[in-house]
mmCIF file of C-alpha atoms in Angstrom:
data_model
loop_
_atom_site.group_PDB
_atom_site.id
_atom_site.type_symbol
_atom_site.label_atom_id
_atom_site.label_comp_id
_atom_site.label_asym_id
_atom_site.label_seq_id
_atom_site.Cartn_x
_atom_site.Cartn_y
_atom_site.Cartn_z
ATOM 1 C CA MET A 225 -24.832 -133.421 51.263
ATOM 2 C CA GLY A 226 -21.423 -131.909 50.869
ATOM 3 C CA LYS A 227 -19.311 -130.267 53.431
ATOM 4 C CA LYS A 228 -19.890 -126.383 54.009
ATOM 5 C CA THR A 229 -17.261 -124.035 52.621
ATOM 6 C CA GLU A 230 -16.929 -120.445 52.980
ATOM 7 C CA ALA A 231 -16.731 -118.096 49.975
ATOM 8 C CA THR A 232 -13.150 -116.294 49.825
ATOM 9 C CA LEU A 233 -13.052 -112.604 49.474
ATOM 10 C CA VAL A 234 -11.668 -110.663 46.397
ATOM 11 C CA ARG A 235 -9.324 -107.931 47.874
ATOM 12 C CA LYS A 236 -10.041 -104.400 46.910
ATOM 13 C CA PRO A 237 -6.999 -102.294 47.879
ATOM 14 C CA TRP A 238 -8.666 -98.808 47.874
ATOM 15 C CA LEU A 239 -11.354 -100.123 50.040
ATOM 16 C CA ASP A 240 -8.714 -101.709 52.367
ATOM 17 C CA PHE A 241 -6.990 -98.574 52.574
ATOM 18 C CA THR A 242 -10.038 -96.302 53.329
ATOM 19 C CA THR A 243 -11.453 -98.737 56.115
ATOM 20 C CA ASP A 244 -8.118 -99.105 57.598
ATOM 21 C CA ALA A 245 -7.335 -95.332 57.500
ATOM 22 C CA ALA A 246 -10.937 -94.707 58.962
ATOM 23 C CA PHE A 247 -10.410 -97.371 61.653
ATOM 24 C CA LEU A 248 -7.122 -96.019 62.675
ATOM 25 C CA LEU A 249 -8.422 -92.341 62.890
ATOM 26 C CA LEU A 250 -11.457 -93.343 64.990
ATOM 27 C CA SER A 251 -8.930 -95.620 67.247
ATOM 28 C CA ILE A 252 -6.747 -92.588 67.686
ATOM 29 C CA ILE A 253 -9.657 -90.348 68.579
ATOM 30 C CA SER A 254 -11.130 -92.700 71.102
ATOM 31 C CA ILE A 255 -7.797 -93.130 72.863
ATOM 32 C CA TYR A 256 -7.166 -89.402 72.773
ATOM 33 C CA TYR A 257 -10.657 -88.881 74.452
ATOM 34 C CA CYS A 258 -9.715 -91.362 77.100
ATOM 35 C CA PHE A 259 -6.333 -89.544 78.003
ATOM 36 C CA VAL A 260 -8.261 -86.275 77.911
ATOM 37 C CA GLU A 261 -10.459 -87.619 80.722
ATOM 38 C CA ASP A 262 -7.553 -88.925 82.617
ATOM 39 C CA ALA A 263 -8.489 -92.479 81.566
ATOM 40 C CA GLY A 264 -5.576 -93.098 79.327
ATOM 41 C CA ASN A 265 -4.182 -95.946 81.489
ATOM 42 C CA MET A 266 -7.685 -97.434 81.893
ATOM 43 C CA ILE A 267 -8.143 -97.880 78.179
ATOM 44 C CA LEU A 268 -4.634 -99.617 77.900
ATOM 45 C CA ILE A 269 -5.785 -101.887 80.604
ATOM 46 C CA TRP A 270 -9.089 -102.515 79.132
ATOM 47 C CA LEU A 271 -7.585 -103.286 75.768
ATOM 48 C CA GLY A 272 -5.682 -106.106 77.600
ATOM 49 C CA ILE A 273 -8.776 -107.415 79.650
ATOM 50 C CA VAL A 274 -10.885 -107.510 76.389
ATOM 51 C CA VAL A 275 -8.303 -109.443 74.413
ATOM 52 C CA VAL A 276 -7.971 -112.028 77.313
ATOM 53 C CA GLY A 277 -11.867 -111.913 77.989
ATOM 54 C CA ILE A 278 -12.472 -112.712 74.426
ATOM 55 C CA TYR A 279 -9.899 -115.576 74.427
ATOM 56 C CA VAL A 280 -11.278 -117.205 77.613
ATOM 57 C CA VAL A 281 -14.925 -116.957 76.412
ATOM 58 C CA VAL A 282 -14.060 -118.449 73.110
ATOM 59 C CA HIS A 283 -12.344 -121.439 74.729
ATOM 60 C CA ILE A 284 -14.774 -122.041 77.356
ATOM 61 C CA SER A 285 -17.732 -121.869 75.069
ATOM 62 C CA GLY A 286 -16.022 -123.877 72.435
ATOM 63 C CA ALA A 287 -15.377 -126.585 75.035
ATOM 64 C CA LEU A 288 -18.841 -126.395 76.466
ATOM 65 C CA GLY A 289 -20.615 -126.201 73.143
ATOM 66 C CA THR A 290 -18.549 -129.251 71.916
ATOM 67 C CA PHE A 291 -19.696 -131.245 74.987
ATOM 68 C CA LEU A 292 -23.322 -130.328 74.629
ATOM 69 C CA SER A 293 -23.249 -130.814 70.841
ATOM 70 C CA ARG A 294 -21.616 -134.528 71.393
ATOM 71 C CA ARG A 295 -23.698 -135.404 74.264
ATOM 72 C CA TRP A 296 -27.087 -134.064 73.691
ATOM 73 C CA LEU A 297 -27.383 -132.956 70.103
ATOM 74 C CA SER A 298 -25.569 -135.948 68.485
ATOM 75 C CA GLY A 299 -28.839 -137.885 67.566
ATOM 76 C CA ALA A 300 -30.437 -138.285 64.253
ATOM 77 C CA LEU A 301 -32.587 -134.876 64.599
ATOM 78 C CA PHE A 302 -29.299 -132.660 64.881
ATOM 79 C CA GLY A 303 -26.361 -134.847 64.220
ATOM 80 C CA ASP A 304 -23.701 -133.077 66.322
ATOM 81 C CA PRO A 305 -23.911 -129.593 64.839
ATOM 82 C CA LEU A 306 -20.738 -128.342 66.159
ATOM 83 C CA SER A 307 -18.500 -130.978 64.727
ATOM 84 C CA SER A 308 -18.067 -128.743 61.706
ATOM 85 C CA LYS A 309 -15.113 -126.211 62.224
ATOM 86 C CA ILE A 310 -16.873 -123.510 60.456
ATOM 87 C CA THR A 311 -20.127 -123.870 62.588
ATOM 88 C CA HIS A 312 -17.978 -124.376 65.816
ATOM 89 C CA ARG A 313 -15.999 -121.076 64.890
ATOM 90 C CA LYS A 314 -19.334 -119.339 64.224
ATOM 91 C CA PHE A 315 -20.728 -120.649 67.593
ATOM 92 C CA THR A 316 -17.822 -119.408 69.663
ATOM 93 C CA ALA A 317 -17.757 -115.973 67.930
ATOM 94 C CA GLN A 318 -21.585 -115.604 68.778
ATOM 95 C CA CYS A 319 -20.810 -116.646 72.202
ATOM 96 C CA TRP A 320 -18.165 -113.966 73.040
ATOM 97 C CA GLN A 321 -20.412 -111.327 71.068
ATOM 98 C CA LEU A 322 -23.367 -112.274 73.412
ATOM 99 C CA VAL A 323 -21.143 -111.886 76.533
ATOM 100 C CA VAL A 324 -19.901 -108.438 75.205
ATOM 101 C CA HIS A 325 -23.444 -107.286 74.610
ATOM 102 C CA VAL A 326 -25.166 -108.587 77.783
ATOM 103 C CA GLY A 327 -22.210 -107.276 80.037
ATOM 104 C CA MET A 328 -22.168 -103.856 78.271
ATOM 105 C CA ALA A 329 -25.927 -103.600 78.571
ATOM 106 C CA TYR A 330 -25.767 -104.193 82.140
ATOM 107 C CA LEU A 331 -22.866 -101.528 82.652
ATOM 108 C CA GLU A 332 -24.745 -99.022 80.498
ATOM 109 C CA TYR A 333 -27.963 -99.599 82.367
ATOM 110 C CA GLN A 334 -26.024 -98.995 85.691
ATOM 111 C CA ALA A 335 -24.491 -95.717 84.193
ATOM 112 C CA VAL A 336 -27.668 -94.396 82.628
ATOM 113 C CA LYS A 337 -30.217 -94.894 85.521
ATOM 114 C CA LYS A 338 -28.466 -92.203 87.567
ATOM 115 C CA ILE A 339 -28.604 -89.573 84.840
ATOM 116 C CA ASN A 340 -31.454 -87.250 83.965
ATOM 117 C CA TRP A 341 -30.834 -87.853 80.370
ATOM 118 C CA VAL A 342 -34.048 -86.523 79.151
ATOM 119 C CA ASP A 343 -33.169 -82.937 80.419
ATOM 120 C CA GLU A 344 -29.453 -83.201 79.993
ATOM 121 C CA PRO A 345 -28.832 -85.665 77.061
ATOM 122 C CA HIS A 346 -25.198 -84.390 76.764
ATOM 123 C CA LEU A 347 -24.382 -86.199 79.828
ATOM 124 C CA LEU A 348 -24.893 -89.444 77.817
ATOM 125 C CA GLY A 349 -22.095 -88.295 75.143
ATOM 126 C CA PRO A 350 -18.434 -89.117 75.180
ATOM 127 C CA PRO A 351 -16.076 -87.389 77.385
ATOM 128 C CA ALA A 352 -16.119 -83.651 76.896
ATOM 129 C CA LYS A 353 -13.875 -82.169 79.491
ATOM 130 C CA HIS A 354 -12.695 -79.379 76.875
ATOM 131 C CA LEU A 355 -16.278 -78.188 76.876
ATOM 132 C CA ASN A 356 -16.660 -78.000 80.610
ATOM 133 C CA ILE A 357 -19.571 -80.352 80.768
ATOM 134 C CA PRO A 358 -19.594 -82.516 83.832
ATOM 135 C CA ILE A 359 -19.589 -86.264 83.055
ATOM 136 C CA ASP A 360 -20.454 -88.916 85.483
ATOM 137 C CA ARG A 361 -17.410 -91.197 86.234
ATOM 138 C CA ASP A 362 -19.615 -94.291 85.306
ATOM 139 C CA THR A 363 -20.316 -92.825 81.862
ATOM 140 C CA ILE A 364 -16.729 -92.298 81.134
ATOM 141 C CA ASN A 365 -15.816 -95.950 82.200
ATOM 142 C CA VAL A 366 -18.583 -97.353 79.942
ATOM 143 C CA TYR A 367 -17.038 -95.212 77.133
ATOM 144 C CA VAL A 368 -13.620 -96.357 77.855
ATOM 145 C CA ILE A 369 -14.626 -100.040 77.904
ATOM 146 C CA GLN A 370 -16.794 -99.665 74.743
ATOM 147 C CA SER A 371 -13.843 -97.981 73.109
ATOM 148 C CA ALA A 372 -11.491 -100.856 74.002
ATOM 149 C CA ILE A 373 -14.127 -103.464 72.787
ATOM 150 C CA TRP A 374 -14.570 -101.537 69.518
ATOM 151 C CA ILE A 375 -10.784 -101.351 68.800
ATOM 152 C CA VAL A 376 -10.176 -105.133 69.721
ATOM 153 C CA THR A 377 -12.942 -106.273 67.657
ATOM 154 C CA GLY A 378 -11.886 -103.925 64.862
ATOM 155 C CA LEU A 379 -8.437 -105.460 64.871
ATOM 156 C CA SER A 380 -9.862 -108.870 65.024
ATOM 157 C CA HIS A 381 -12.097 -108.214 62.105
ATOM 158 C CA ARG A 382 -9.352 -106.717 60.028
ATOM 159 C CA PHE A 383 -6.644 -109.105 60.751
ATOM 160 C CA ILE A 384 -8.544 -112.509 61.427
ATOM 161 C CA GLU A 385 -11.945 -112.272 59.940
ATOM 162 C CA ALA A 386 -10.675 -110.316 56.825
ATOM 163 C CA HIS A 387 -10.852 -113.382 54.506
ATOM 164 C CA HIS A 388 -14.709 -113.621 54.647
ATOM 165 C CA LYS A 389 -16.818 -112.413 51.886
ATOM 166 C CA ASP A 390 -18.904 -110.029 54.050
ATOM 167 C CA TYR A 391 -15.776 -108.370 55.149
ATOM 168 C CA TYR A 392 -16.301 -104.894 53.471
ATOM 169 C CA VAL A 393 -19.975 -104.751 54.481
ATOM 170 C CA CYS A 394 -19.395 -105.456 58.089
ATOM 171 C CA SER A 395 -16.352 -103.289 58.293
ATOM 172 C CA HIS A 396 -18.326 -100.327 56.941
ATOM 173 C CA ILE A 397 -21.453 -100.865 59.078
ATOM 174 C CA SER A 398 -19.201 -100.939 62.233
ATOM 175 C CA PHE A 399 -17.881 -97.469 61.441
ATOM 176 C CA PHE A 400 -21.061 -95.590 61.436
ATOM 177 C CA PRO A 401 -22.099 -96.112 65.229
ATOM 178 C CA ALA A 402 -18.320 -95.622 66.176
ATOM 179 C CA GLN A 403 -18.430 -92.306 64.481
ATOM 180 C CA THR A 404 -21.462 -91.137 66.504
ATOM 181 C CA THR A 405 -20.077 -92.607 69.846
ATOM 182 C CA LEU A 406 -16.748 -90.805 69.343
ATOM 183 C CA THR A 407 -18.167 -87.400 68.364
ATOM 184 C CA PRO A 408 -18.156 -85.048 71.430
ATOM 185 C CA ALA A 409 -21.676 -83.775 72.322
ATOM 186 C CA PRO A 410 -22.216 -80.012 71.985
ATOM 187 C CA ALA A 411 -22.461 -78.181 75.140
ATOM 188 C CA PRO A 412 -26.003 -76.933 76.013
ATOM 189 C CA ALA A 413 -26.645 -73.268 76.262
ATOM 190 C CA HIS A 414 -26.602 -73.083 80.012
ATOM 191 C CA HIS A 415 -23.153 -74.844 80.260
ATOM 192 C CA HIS A 416 -21.397 -72.101 78.231
ATOM 193 C CA LYS A 417 -19.470 -69.655 80.106
ATOM 194 C CA ASN A 418 -20.886 -66.101 80.230
ATOM 195 C CA ARG A 419 -19.121 -63.743 78.007
#
């Protein structure tokens, strides 16, 4: 059995330009909304926290995974699966993604459980101060943290993971949720000012 190798990506300049432009536009919109909601400093702080957090999780999970792989999975059945650099990198990437998803699921649950989102679904949207819609501070915090995570992972994907053959598929898929997240919710009829 030979060593695993990863297929390399054939670059497509027009696709690079469109994905980079879309990412830049969505990042600017996201940061703009944070500044509109008086959370501009908060997003800048969270961008730093996300970078440091991912770095810490990758290194801790890498060390722990290597220890467990050598200690308990090195027998004939598994053969130290994390000894391969590719497998080790994929393992650490999955670990930080797991931490992000579990952490955000908890924060989102804490923010959403206080909101009557069945009767007022606009309260779950992104910040909409310009529409005079009252938004819970926890919802704004979740939005800011999600935006920071999305920007950091987008940059990582573009500049670190860009040599993988699934780069274009992953980058396009990641823009669809971001576009819906960053679009302000329309104000319901009872929130419009009387004319």
